[in-house]
């Protein structure tokens, strides 16, 4: 490691990763944002899903100031975060065959919708089945994952495939297997994960692209404003009412 302190080293590593996704994933981000814009314009609904810490990036675009009001969280009980007890249950549920089918069967997803599936490794049964089954329903799928896992690990799904194999568009976060950017001789394990920073940036870049694409078509993007600025609540009330039939987090 360099002579810089760990905080600076981590921030440098995160900045390098952000530069990589900016430069190497530009075309995929553009395509993903365009897909979302097409879905909004065509009357479809938007959904985001992530399990464990991958859920953080999904939650970040739902009911978000500056974000698209139409983005809904596709929640799977027990895997959305670390609030479930024991927290290790979430990791176990990601490997359960058939769970994605049960979730989709009871969800509002339908043909013409778009689903963003976020999974760092993309190797567990839940995100793989989620993508496979959603596409079978006629849903367009955007996968946000680290493609490196497909080259350096094995799938935990019966098909032997990864999330990236069942998506219309893939956004590669470039995160190394293990999700830890730093090592020290005095620390027995690698540490300082950057996946949340990079994945959230990727998803927000995609959302920004979608908003700009809609505006270019003469369509006002259904954006939310902060409730902490004057007029924000009134603005959001208008948007939520206008698109109420495509928003599920109010019900």
Coordinates of C-alpha atoms in Angstrom, one line a residue:
X1 CA 0.0 0.0 0.0
X2 CA 1.1 3.6 -0.5
X3 CA 2.1 6.0 2.3
X4 CA -1.4 7.6 2.3
X5 CA -3.6 6.9 5.2
X6 CA -6.4 4.3 4.8
X7 CA -9.1 6.9 4.4
X8 CA -7.3 8.5 1.5
X9 CA -6.5 5.1 0.0
X10 CA -10.1 4.0 0.1
X11 CA -11.3 7.3 -1.5
X12 CA -8.7 7.0 -4.2
X13 CA -9.8 3.4 -4.9
X14 CA -13.5 4.5 -5.1
X15 CA -12.7 7.4 -7.4
X16 CA -10.7 5.1 -9.7
X17 CA -13.7 2.7 -9.9
X18 CA -16.1 5.6 -10.6
X19 CA -13.8 6.7 -13.4
X20 CA -13.8 3.2 -14.8
X21 CA -17.5 2.9 -14.9
X22 CA -17.9 6.4 -16.3
X23 CA -15.5 5.6 -19.2
X24 CA -16.2 1.9 -19.7
X25 CA -19.9 1.7 -19.0
X26 CA -21.1 4.9 -20.7
X27 CA -22.8 3.0 -23.6
X28 CA -24.6 0.6 -21.2
X29 CA -25.7 3.4 -18.9
X30 CA -27.1 5.3 -21.9
X31 CA -28.9 2.2 -23.0
X32 CA -30.3 1.5 -19.6
X33 CA -31.5 5.1 -19.1
X34 CA -33.1 4.9 -22.5
X35 CA -34.9 1.7 -21.6
X36 CA -36.3 3.3 -18.5
X37 CA -37.5 6.4 -20.5
X38 CA -39.1 4.1 -23.1
X39 CA -40.9 2.3 -20.3
X40 CA -42.2 5.5 -18.7
X41 CA -43.3 6.9 -22.1
X42 CA -45.0 3.6 -23.0
X43 CA -47.1 3.5 -19.8
X44 CA -45.0 0.9 -18.0
X45 CA -43.9 0.8 -14.4
X46 CA -40.4 0.8 -12.9
X47 CA -39.1 -1.5 -10.2
X48 CA -35.8 -2.1 -8.4
X49 CA -34.7 -5.1 -6.5
X50 CA -31.6 -5.9 -4.5
X51 CA -30.8 -8.4 -1.7
X52 CA -28.7 -7.7 1.3
X53 CA -26.4 -4.7 0.9
X54 CA -27.2 -4.7 -2.8
X55 CA -30.6 -3.5 -1.7
X56 CA -29.1 -0.2 -0.5
X57 CA -28.7 1.0 -4.1
X58 CA -32.2 -0.2 -5.0
X59 CA -33.7 1.7 -2.0
X60 CA -31.7 4.8 -3.0
X61 CA -33.8 5.3 -6.2
X62 CA -37.2 4.7 -4.6
X63 CA -39.2 7.8 -3.3
X64 CA -36.0 9.8 -3.7
X65 CA -35.7 13.5 -4.0
X66 CA -34.3 14.2 -7.5
X67 CA -35.3 10.7 -8.6
X68 CA -38.1 9.2 -10.7
X69 CA -41.4 9.0 -8.8
X70 CA -42.3 5.8 -10.8
X71 CA -39.5 3.7 -9.3
X72 CA -40.9 1.1 -7.0
X73 CA -39.1 -1.3 -4.6
X74 CA -39.7 -4.9 -5.3
X75 CA -39.2 -6.2 -1.8
X76 CA -38.6 -9.8 -0.8
X77 CA -39.2 -10.3 3.0
X78 CA -36.1 -11.2 4.9
X79 CA -33.6 -10.2 2.2
X80 CA -34.0 -6.4 1.8
X81 CA -31.6 -5.5 4.6
X82 CA -29.9 -6.4 7.8
X83 CA -32.9 -5.6 9.9
X84 CA -34.1 -9.2 9.8
X85 CA -32.9 -11.3 12.7
X86 CA -30.6 -13.1 12.5
X87 CA -29.0 -11.0 9.8
X88 CA -27.5 -14.1 8.3
X89 CA -31.0 -15.3 7.3
X90 CA -30.9 -12.9 4.4
X91 CA -27.8 -14.5 2.9
X92 CA -29.4 -17.9 3.3
X93 CA -32.7 -16.9 1.6
X94 CA -30.7 -15.6 -1.5
X95 CA -29.8 -19.2 -2.2
X96 CA -33.3 -20.6 -2.0
X97 CA -34.7 -22.0 -5.2
X98 CA -38.2 -20.9 -6.1
X99 CA -38.3 -17.9 -3.9
X100 CA -38.2 -15.5 -6.8
X101 CA -41.1 -17.2 -8.5
X102 CA -43.2 -16.8 -5.4
X103 CA -42.4 -13.2 -5.1
X104 CA -43.1 -12.4 -8.8
X105 CA -46.4 -14.3 -8.7
X106 CA -47.6 -12.0 -5.9
X107 CA -46.1 -8.8 -7.3
X108 CA -47.7 -6.2 -9.6
X109 CA -45.0 -6.7 -12.3
X110 CA -46.4 -7.3 -15.8
X111 CA -45.3 -7.2 -19.4
X112 CA -44.1 -3.8 -20.5
X113 CA -42.5 -3.0 -17.1
X114 CA -38.8 -2.6 -16.4
X115 CA -37.0 -4.2 -13.4
X116 CA -33.5 -3.2 -12.2
X117 CA -31.9 -6.1 -10.4
X118 CA -28.9 -5.3 -8.3
X119 CA -26.6 -8.1 -7.1
X120 CA -22.9 -7.7 -6.6
X121 CA -22.0 -11.3 -7.3
X122 CA -25.0 -12.2 -9.5
X123 CA -24.4 -15.9 -8.5
X124 CA -27.1 -16.7 -6.1
X125 CA -30.4 -18.3 -7.0
X126 CA -32.6 -15.4 -6.1
X127 CA -31.3 -12.7 -8.5
X128 CA -30.8 -15.3 -11.3
X129 CA -34.3 -16.6 -11.0
X130 CA -35.7 -13.1 -10.6
X131 CA -34.2 -12.1 -13.9
X132 CA -35.2 -15.3 -15.8
X133 CA -38.8 -15.3 -14.6
X134 CA -39.3 -11.5 -15.0
X135 CA -38.2 -11.7 -18.7
X136 CA -40.5 -14.7 -19.2
X137 CA -43.3 -12.3 -18.1
X138 CA -42.3 -9.8 -20.7
X139 CA -40.5 -7.5 -18.3
X140 CA -37.3 -5.8 -19.5
X141 CA -34.4 -6.4 -17.1
X142 CA -31.4 -4.3 -16.3
X143 CA -28.8 -6.1 -14.2
X144 CA -26.3 -4.2 -12.1
X145 CA -23.5 -6.6 -11.0
X146 CA -19.8 -7.3 -11.0
X147 CA -19.0 -9.3 -14.1
X148 CA -15.8 -10.4 -12.5
X149 CA -17.7 -12.9 -10.3
X150 CA -18.8 -14.8 -13.4
X151 CA -15.2 -15.4 -14.4
X152 CA -13.8 -16.1 -10.9
X153 CA -16.6 -17.9 -9.1
X154 CA -19.3 -20.6 -9.8
X155 CA -23.0 -20.0 -10.0
X156 CA -25.2 -21.1 -7.1
X157 CA -28.2 -21.6 -9.4
X158 CA -29.1 -25.0 -10.9
X159 CA -28.6 -23.6 -14.4
X160 CA -25.0 -22.7 -13.8
X161 CA -25.7 -19.2 -15.0
X162 CA -25.3 -15.7 -13.5
X163 CA -27.5 -12.6 -13.3
X164 CA -25.7 -11.1 -16.3
X165 CA -26.8 -14.0 -18.5
X166 CA -30.5 -13.1 -18.2
X167 CA -30.6 -9.3 -18.6
X168 CA -31.5 -7.0 -21.5
X169 CA -28.8 -4.7 -20.4
X170 CA -25.9 -5.2 -17.9
X171 CA -24.1 -2.5 -15.9
X172 CA -20.8 -3.8 -14.7
X173 CA -19.7 -2.2 -11.4
X174 CA -16.1 -3.4 -11.9
X175 CA -15.9 -4.4 -8.2
X176 CA -13.3 -7.1 -7.5
X177 CA -14.4 -10.5 -6.1
X178 CA -14.6 -10.1 -2.3
X179 CA -15.6 -6.4 -2.4
X180 CA -12.7 -5.1 -0.3
X181 CA -10.3 -2.4 -1.6
X182 CA -7.6 -2.3 1.1
X183 CA -5.1 -4.6 2.7
X184 CA -2.7 -4.1 5.6
X185 CA 0.0 -6.3 7.0
X186 CA -1.5 -5.7 10.5
X187 CA -5.1 -6.6 9.4
X188 CA -5.8 -10.3 8.8
X189 CA -8.5 -9.7 6.2
X190 CA -9.0 -7.3 3.3
X191 CA -11.4 -4.4 4.2
X192 CA -13.1 -1.3 2.9
X193 CA -15.9 -2.3 0.5
X194 CA -16.7 0.1 -2.3
X195 CA -19.6 -1.7 -4.0
X196 CA -22.3 0.5 -2.4
X197 CA -20.6 3.7 -3.6
X198 CA -20.1 2.5 -7.1
X199 CA -23.4 0.7 -7.5
X200 CA -25.4 3.7 -6.3
X201 CA -23.5 5.9 -8.6
X202 CA -24.3 3.6 -11.6
X203 CA -28.0 3.5 -10.8
X204 CA -28.2 7.2 -10.3
X205 CA -26.4 7.8 -13.6
X206 CA -28.9 5.6 -15.3
X207 CA -31.8 7.5 -13.7
X208 CA -30.4 10.8 -14.7
X209 CA -30.1 9.5 -18.3
X210 CA -33.7 8.5 -18.2
X211 CA -34.9 11.9 -17.0
X212 CA -32.9 13.7 -19.6
X213 CA -34.1 11.4 -22.4
X214 CA -37.7 12.0 -21.4
X215 CA -37.1 15.8 -21.5
X216 CA -35.5 15.5 -24.9
X217 CA -38.8 13.9 -26.2
X218 CA -40.8 16.8 -24.8
X219 CA -42.1 14.7 -21.8
X220 CA -41.8 16.2 -18.3
X221 CA -39.9 13.6 -16.3
X222 CA -41.9 12.5 -13.2
X223 CA -39.3 13.7 -10.7
X224 CA -39.7 14.1 -7.0
X225 CA -38.3 17.1 -5.1
X226 CA -37.0 17.4 -1.6
X227 CA -39.6 17.8 1.1
X228 CA -37.2 20.1 2.8
X229 CA -37.4 22.8 0.2
X230 CA -40.3 25.3 0.0
X231 CA -43.0 23.9 -2.3
X232 CA -41.5 20.4 -2.3
X233 CA -44.5 18.7 -0.7
X234 CA -46.9 20.4 -3.1
X235 CA -44.8 19.4 -6.1
X236 CA -44.6 15.8 -5.0
X237 CA -48.3 15.6 -4.3
X238 CA -49.0 16.6 -7.9
X239 CA -46.6 14.1 -9.3
X240 CA -47.8 11.3 -7.1
X241 CA -51.4 12.0 -7.9
X242 CA -50.7 12.2 -11.7
X243 CA -48.9 8.8 -11.7
X244 CA -50.8 7.2 -8.8
X245 CA -51.7 4.1 -10.8
X246 CA -48.0 3.3 -11.4
X247 CA -46.7 4.0 -7.9
X248 CA -47.0 1.2 -5.3
X249 CA -45.1 2.6 -2.3
X250 CA -48.2 4.7 -1.3
X251 CA -50.4 1.7 -0.9

